[in-house]
mmCIF file of C-alpha atoms in Angstrom:
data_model
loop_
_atom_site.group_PDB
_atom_site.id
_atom_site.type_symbol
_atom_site.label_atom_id
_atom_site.label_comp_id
_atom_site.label_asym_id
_atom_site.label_seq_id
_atom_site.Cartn_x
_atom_site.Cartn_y
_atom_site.Cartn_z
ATOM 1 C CA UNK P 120 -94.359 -56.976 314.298
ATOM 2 C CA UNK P 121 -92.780 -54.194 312.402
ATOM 3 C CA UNK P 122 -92.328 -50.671 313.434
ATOM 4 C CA UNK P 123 -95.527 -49.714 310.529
ATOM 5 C CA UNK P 124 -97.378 -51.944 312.252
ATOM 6 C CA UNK P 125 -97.157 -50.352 315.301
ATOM 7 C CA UNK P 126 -97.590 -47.114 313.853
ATOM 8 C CA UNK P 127 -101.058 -47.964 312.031
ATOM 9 C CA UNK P 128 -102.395 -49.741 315.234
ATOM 10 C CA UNK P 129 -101.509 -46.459 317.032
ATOM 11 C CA UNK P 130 -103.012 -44.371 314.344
ATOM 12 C CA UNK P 131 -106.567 -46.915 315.088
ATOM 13 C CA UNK P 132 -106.527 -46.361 318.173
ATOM 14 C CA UNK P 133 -106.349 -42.210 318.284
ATOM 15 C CA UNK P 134 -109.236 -42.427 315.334
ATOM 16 C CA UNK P 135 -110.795 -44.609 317.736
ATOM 17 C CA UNK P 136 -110.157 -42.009 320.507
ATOM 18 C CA UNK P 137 -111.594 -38.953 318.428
ATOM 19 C CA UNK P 138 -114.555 -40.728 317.523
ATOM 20 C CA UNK P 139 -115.371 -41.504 320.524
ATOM 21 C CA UNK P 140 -115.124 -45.193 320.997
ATOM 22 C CA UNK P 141 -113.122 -44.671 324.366
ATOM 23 C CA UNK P 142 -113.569 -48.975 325.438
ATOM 24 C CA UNK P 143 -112.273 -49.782 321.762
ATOM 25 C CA UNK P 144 -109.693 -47.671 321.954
ATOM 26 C CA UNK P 145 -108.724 -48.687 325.501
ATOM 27 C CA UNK P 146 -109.384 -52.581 324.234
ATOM 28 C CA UNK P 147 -106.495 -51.400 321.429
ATOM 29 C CA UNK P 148 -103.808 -50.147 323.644
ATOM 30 C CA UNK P 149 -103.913 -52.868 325.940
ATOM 31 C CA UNK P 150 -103.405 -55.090 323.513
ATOM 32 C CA UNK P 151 -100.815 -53.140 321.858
ATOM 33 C CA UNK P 152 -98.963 -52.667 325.269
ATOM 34 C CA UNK P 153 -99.840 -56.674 325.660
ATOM 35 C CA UNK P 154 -97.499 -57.214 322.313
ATOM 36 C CA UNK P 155 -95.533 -55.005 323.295
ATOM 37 C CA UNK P 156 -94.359 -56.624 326.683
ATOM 38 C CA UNK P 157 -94.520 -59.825 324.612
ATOM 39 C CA UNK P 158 -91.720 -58.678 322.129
ATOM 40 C CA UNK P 159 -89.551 -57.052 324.818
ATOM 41 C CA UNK P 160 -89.879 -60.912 326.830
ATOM 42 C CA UNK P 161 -88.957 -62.297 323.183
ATOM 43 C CA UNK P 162 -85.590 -59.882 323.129
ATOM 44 C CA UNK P 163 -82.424 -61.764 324.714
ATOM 45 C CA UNK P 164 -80.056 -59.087 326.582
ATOM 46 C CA UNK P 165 -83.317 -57.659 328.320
ATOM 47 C CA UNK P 166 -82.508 -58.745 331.585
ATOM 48 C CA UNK P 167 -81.862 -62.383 331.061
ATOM 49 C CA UNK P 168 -78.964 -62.890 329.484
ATOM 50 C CA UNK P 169 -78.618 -63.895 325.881
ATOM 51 C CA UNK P 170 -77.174 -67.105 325.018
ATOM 52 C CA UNK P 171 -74.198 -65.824 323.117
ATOM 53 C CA UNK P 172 -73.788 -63.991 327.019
ATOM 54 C CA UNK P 173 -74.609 -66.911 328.972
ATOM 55 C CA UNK P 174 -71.943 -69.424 327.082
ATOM 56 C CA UNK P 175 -69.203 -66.537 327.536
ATOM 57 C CA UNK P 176 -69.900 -66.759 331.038
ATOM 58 C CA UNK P 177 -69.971 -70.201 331.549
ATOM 59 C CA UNK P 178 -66.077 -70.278 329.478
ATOM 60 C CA UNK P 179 -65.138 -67.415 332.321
ATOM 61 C CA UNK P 180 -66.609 -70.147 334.731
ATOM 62 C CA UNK P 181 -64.270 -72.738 333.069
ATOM 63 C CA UNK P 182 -61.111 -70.721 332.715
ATOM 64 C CA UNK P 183 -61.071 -70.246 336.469
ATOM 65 C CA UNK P 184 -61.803 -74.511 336.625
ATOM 66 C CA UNK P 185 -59.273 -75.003 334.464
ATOM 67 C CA UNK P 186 -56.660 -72.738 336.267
ATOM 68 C CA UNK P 187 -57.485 -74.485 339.679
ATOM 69 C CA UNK P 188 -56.955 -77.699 337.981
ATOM 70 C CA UNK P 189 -53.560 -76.757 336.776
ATOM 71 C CA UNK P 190 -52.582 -75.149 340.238
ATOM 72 C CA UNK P 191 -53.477 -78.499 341.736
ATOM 73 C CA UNK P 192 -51.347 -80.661 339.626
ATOM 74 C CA UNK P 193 -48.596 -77.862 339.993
ATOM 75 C CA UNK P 194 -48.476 -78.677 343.530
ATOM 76 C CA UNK P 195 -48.631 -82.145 343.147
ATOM 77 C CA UNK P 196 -45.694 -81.992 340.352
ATOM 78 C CA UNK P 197 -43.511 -79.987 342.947
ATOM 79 C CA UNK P 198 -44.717 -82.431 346.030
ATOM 80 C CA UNK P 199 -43.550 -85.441 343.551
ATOM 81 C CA UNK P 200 -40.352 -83.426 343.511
ATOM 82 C CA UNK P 201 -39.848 -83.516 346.470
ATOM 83 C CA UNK P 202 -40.424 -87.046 347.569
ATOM 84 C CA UNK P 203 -38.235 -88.001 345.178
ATOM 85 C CA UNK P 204 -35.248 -85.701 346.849
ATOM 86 C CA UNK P 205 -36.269 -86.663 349.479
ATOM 87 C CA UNK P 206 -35.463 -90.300 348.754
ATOM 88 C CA UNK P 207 -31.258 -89.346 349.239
ATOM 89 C CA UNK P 208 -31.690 -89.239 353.118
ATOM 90 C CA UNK P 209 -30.852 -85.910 353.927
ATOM 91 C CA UNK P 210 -31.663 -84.342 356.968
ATOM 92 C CA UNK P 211 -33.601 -80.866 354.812
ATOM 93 C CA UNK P 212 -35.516 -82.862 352.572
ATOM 94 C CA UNK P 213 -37.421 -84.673 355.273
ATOM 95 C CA UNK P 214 -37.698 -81.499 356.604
ATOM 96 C CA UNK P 215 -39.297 -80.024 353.697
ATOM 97 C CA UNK P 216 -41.617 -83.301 353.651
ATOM 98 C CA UNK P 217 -42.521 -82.774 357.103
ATOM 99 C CA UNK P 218 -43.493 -79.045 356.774
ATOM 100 C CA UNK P 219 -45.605 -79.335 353.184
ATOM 101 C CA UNK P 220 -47.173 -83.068 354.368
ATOM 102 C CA UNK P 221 -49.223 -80.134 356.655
ATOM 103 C CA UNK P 222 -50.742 -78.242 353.232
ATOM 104 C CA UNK P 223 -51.750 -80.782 351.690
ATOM 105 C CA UNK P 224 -54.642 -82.243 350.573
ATOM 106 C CA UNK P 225 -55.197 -85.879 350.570
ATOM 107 C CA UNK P 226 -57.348 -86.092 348.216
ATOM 108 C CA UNK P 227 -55.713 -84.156 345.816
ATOM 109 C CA UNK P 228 -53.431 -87.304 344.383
ATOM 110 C CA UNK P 229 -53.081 -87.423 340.605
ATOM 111 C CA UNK P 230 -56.102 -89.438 340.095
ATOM 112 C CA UNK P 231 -58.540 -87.351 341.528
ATOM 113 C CA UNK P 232 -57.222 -84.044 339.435
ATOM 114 C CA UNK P 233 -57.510 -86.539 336.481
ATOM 115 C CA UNK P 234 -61.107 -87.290 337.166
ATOM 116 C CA UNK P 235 -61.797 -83.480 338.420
ATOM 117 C CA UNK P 236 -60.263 -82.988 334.701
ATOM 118 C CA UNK P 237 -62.655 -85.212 332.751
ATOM 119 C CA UNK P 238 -65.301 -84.107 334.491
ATOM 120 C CA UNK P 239 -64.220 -80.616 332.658
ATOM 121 C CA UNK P 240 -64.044 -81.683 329.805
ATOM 122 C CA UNK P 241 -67.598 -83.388 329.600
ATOM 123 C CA UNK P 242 -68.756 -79.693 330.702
ATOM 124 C CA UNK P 243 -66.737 -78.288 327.331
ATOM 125 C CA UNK P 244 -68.079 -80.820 325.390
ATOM 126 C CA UNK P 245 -71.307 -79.605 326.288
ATOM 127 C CA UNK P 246 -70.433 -76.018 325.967
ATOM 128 C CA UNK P 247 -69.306 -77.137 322.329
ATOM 129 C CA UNK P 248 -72.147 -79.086 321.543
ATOM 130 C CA UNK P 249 -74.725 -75.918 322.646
ATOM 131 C CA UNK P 250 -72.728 -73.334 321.177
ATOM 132 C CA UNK P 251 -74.925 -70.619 319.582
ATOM 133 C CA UNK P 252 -74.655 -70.035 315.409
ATOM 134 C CA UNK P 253 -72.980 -66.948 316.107
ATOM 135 C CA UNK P 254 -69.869 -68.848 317.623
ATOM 136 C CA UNK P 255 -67.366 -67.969 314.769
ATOM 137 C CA UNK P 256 -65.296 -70.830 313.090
ATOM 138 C CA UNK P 257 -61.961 -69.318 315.660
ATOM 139 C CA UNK P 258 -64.121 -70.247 318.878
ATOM 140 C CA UNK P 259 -64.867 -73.496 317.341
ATOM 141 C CA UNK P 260 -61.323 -74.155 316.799
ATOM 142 C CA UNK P 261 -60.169 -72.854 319.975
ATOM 143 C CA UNK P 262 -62.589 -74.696 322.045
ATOM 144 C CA UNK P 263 -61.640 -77.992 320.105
ATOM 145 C CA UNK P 264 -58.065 -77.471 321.134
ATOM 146 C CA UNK P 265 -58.727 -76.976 325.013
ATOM 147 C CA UNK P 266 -60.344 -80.596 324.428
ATOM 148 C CA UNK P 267 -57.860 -82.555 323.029
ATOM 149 C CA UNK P 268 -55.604 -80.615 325.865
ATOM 150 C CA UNK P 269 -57.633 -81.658 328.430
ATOM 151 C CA UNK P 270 -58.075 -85.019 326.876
ATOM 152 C CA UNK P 271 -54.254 -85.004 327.276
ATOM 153 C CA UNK P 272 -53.910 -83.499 330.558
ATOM 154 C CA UNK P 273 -56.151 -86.391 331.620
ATOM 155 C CA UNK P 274 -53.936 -89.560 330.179
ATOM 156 C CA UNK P 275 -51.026 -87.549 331.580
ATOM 157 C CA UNK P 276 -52.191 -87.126 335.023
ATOM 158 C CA UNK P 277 -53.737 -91.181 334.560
ATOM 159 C CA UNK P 278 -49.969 -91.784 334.264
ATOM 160 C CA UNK P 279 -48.797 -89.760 337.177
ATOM 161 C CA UNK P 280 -47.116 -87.587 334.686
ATOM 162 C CA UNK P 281 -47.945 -84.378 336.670
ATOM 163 C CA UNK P 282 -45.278 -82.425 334.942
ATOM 164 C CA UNK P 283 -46.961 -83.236 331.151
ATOM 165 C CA UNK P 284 -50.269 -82.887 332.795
ATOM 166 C CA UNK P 285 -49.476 -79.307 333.735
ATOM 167 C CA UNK P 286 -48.145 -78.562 330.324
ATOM 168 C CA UNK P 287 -51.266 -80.187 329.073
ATOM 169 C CA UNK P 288 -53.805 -78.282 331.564
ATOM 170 C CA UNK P 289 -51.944 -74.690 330.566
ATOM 171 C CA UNK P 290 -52.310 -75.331 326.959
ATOM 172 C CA UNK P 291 -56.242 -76.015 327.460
ATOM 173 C CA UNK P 292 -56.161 -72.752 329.522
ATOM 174 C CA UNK P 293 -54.758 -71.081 326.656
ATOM 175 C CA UNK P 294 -57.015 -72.453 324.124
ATOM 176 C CA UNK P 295 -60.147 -71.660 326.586
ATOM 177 C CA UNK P 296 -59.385 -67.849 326.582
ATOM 178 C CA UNK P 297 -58.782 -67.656 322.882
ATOM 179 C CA UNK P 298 -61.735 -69.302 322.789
ATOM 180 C CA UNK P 299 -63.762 -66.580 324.727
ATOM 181 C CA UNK P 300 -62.072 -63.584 322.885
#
């Protein structure tokens, strides 16, 4: 419906109106103000939000996963550290073990962030596989990047290679907010 069509309808219904067909007229305008809320329901951005809107907010969503994940296998990288200091004997490291053992979570070993990982990625793939045709060729890329990063971050962490897995997990955080601008 253009905005002529609109304007002949209303022009019907005021002849309508000054020739005295009041019902037809009134039959008229409701079903103009019927299209009417019919087009604005059609409109994305009119209180739902668009899809363009909705997929940026589910990469915000994803940034913040991704950054948790990261944090995660941070902590696990520096608790590996530390076991392995602690392996000399000395009387601070098993210290240090003793005080962080309290922090932890134990189920938070490498193969659980690996899994909590992939389970990521299968929510970017989808992301990817929905994205709207407005999603510029950049976005593509980008978002293609955080998956092979996460793909890597995955094998890494698989491997108990926390310290590549971190490397891995920041470069998919990277390529997730390029992704989004």
């Amino acid at each position: 419906m253009t905005q002529d069509d609109i304007e002949a309808m209303m022009d019907k219904i005021e002849e309508a109106m000054k020739n005295g067909q009041t019902e037809l007229a009134q039959q008229m305008l409701q079903a103009l103000q019927q299209m009417m809320n019919n087009l604005q329901m059609a409109q994305p951005g009119q209180g739902q939000p668009g899809q363009g809107e909705q997929t940026m907010n589910q990469m915000g969503d994803m940034i913040g996963d991704q950054q948790s994940l990261a944090d995660r296998s941070f902590d696990q990288m520096r608790r590996d550290q530390g076991q392995h200091s602690d392996q000399g004997g000395t009387q601070r490291g098993h210290e240090g073990e003793q005080n962080g053992a309290q922090g932890d979570d134990p189920g938070d070993d490498p193969g659980q962030i690996a899994r909590d990982q992939q389970q990521l990625q299968e929510l970017l793939d989808q992301l990817r596989n929905n994205l709207p045709g407005s999603a510029g060729q950049e976005t593509q890329d980008a978002l293609d990047e955080a998956n092979r990063a996460m793909d890597d971050a995955v094998e890494a962490l698989r491997e108990g290679d926390t310290r590549r897995a971190v490397d891995d997990q920041v470069r998919a955080l990277d390529a997730l907010r390029e992704g989004r601008n």
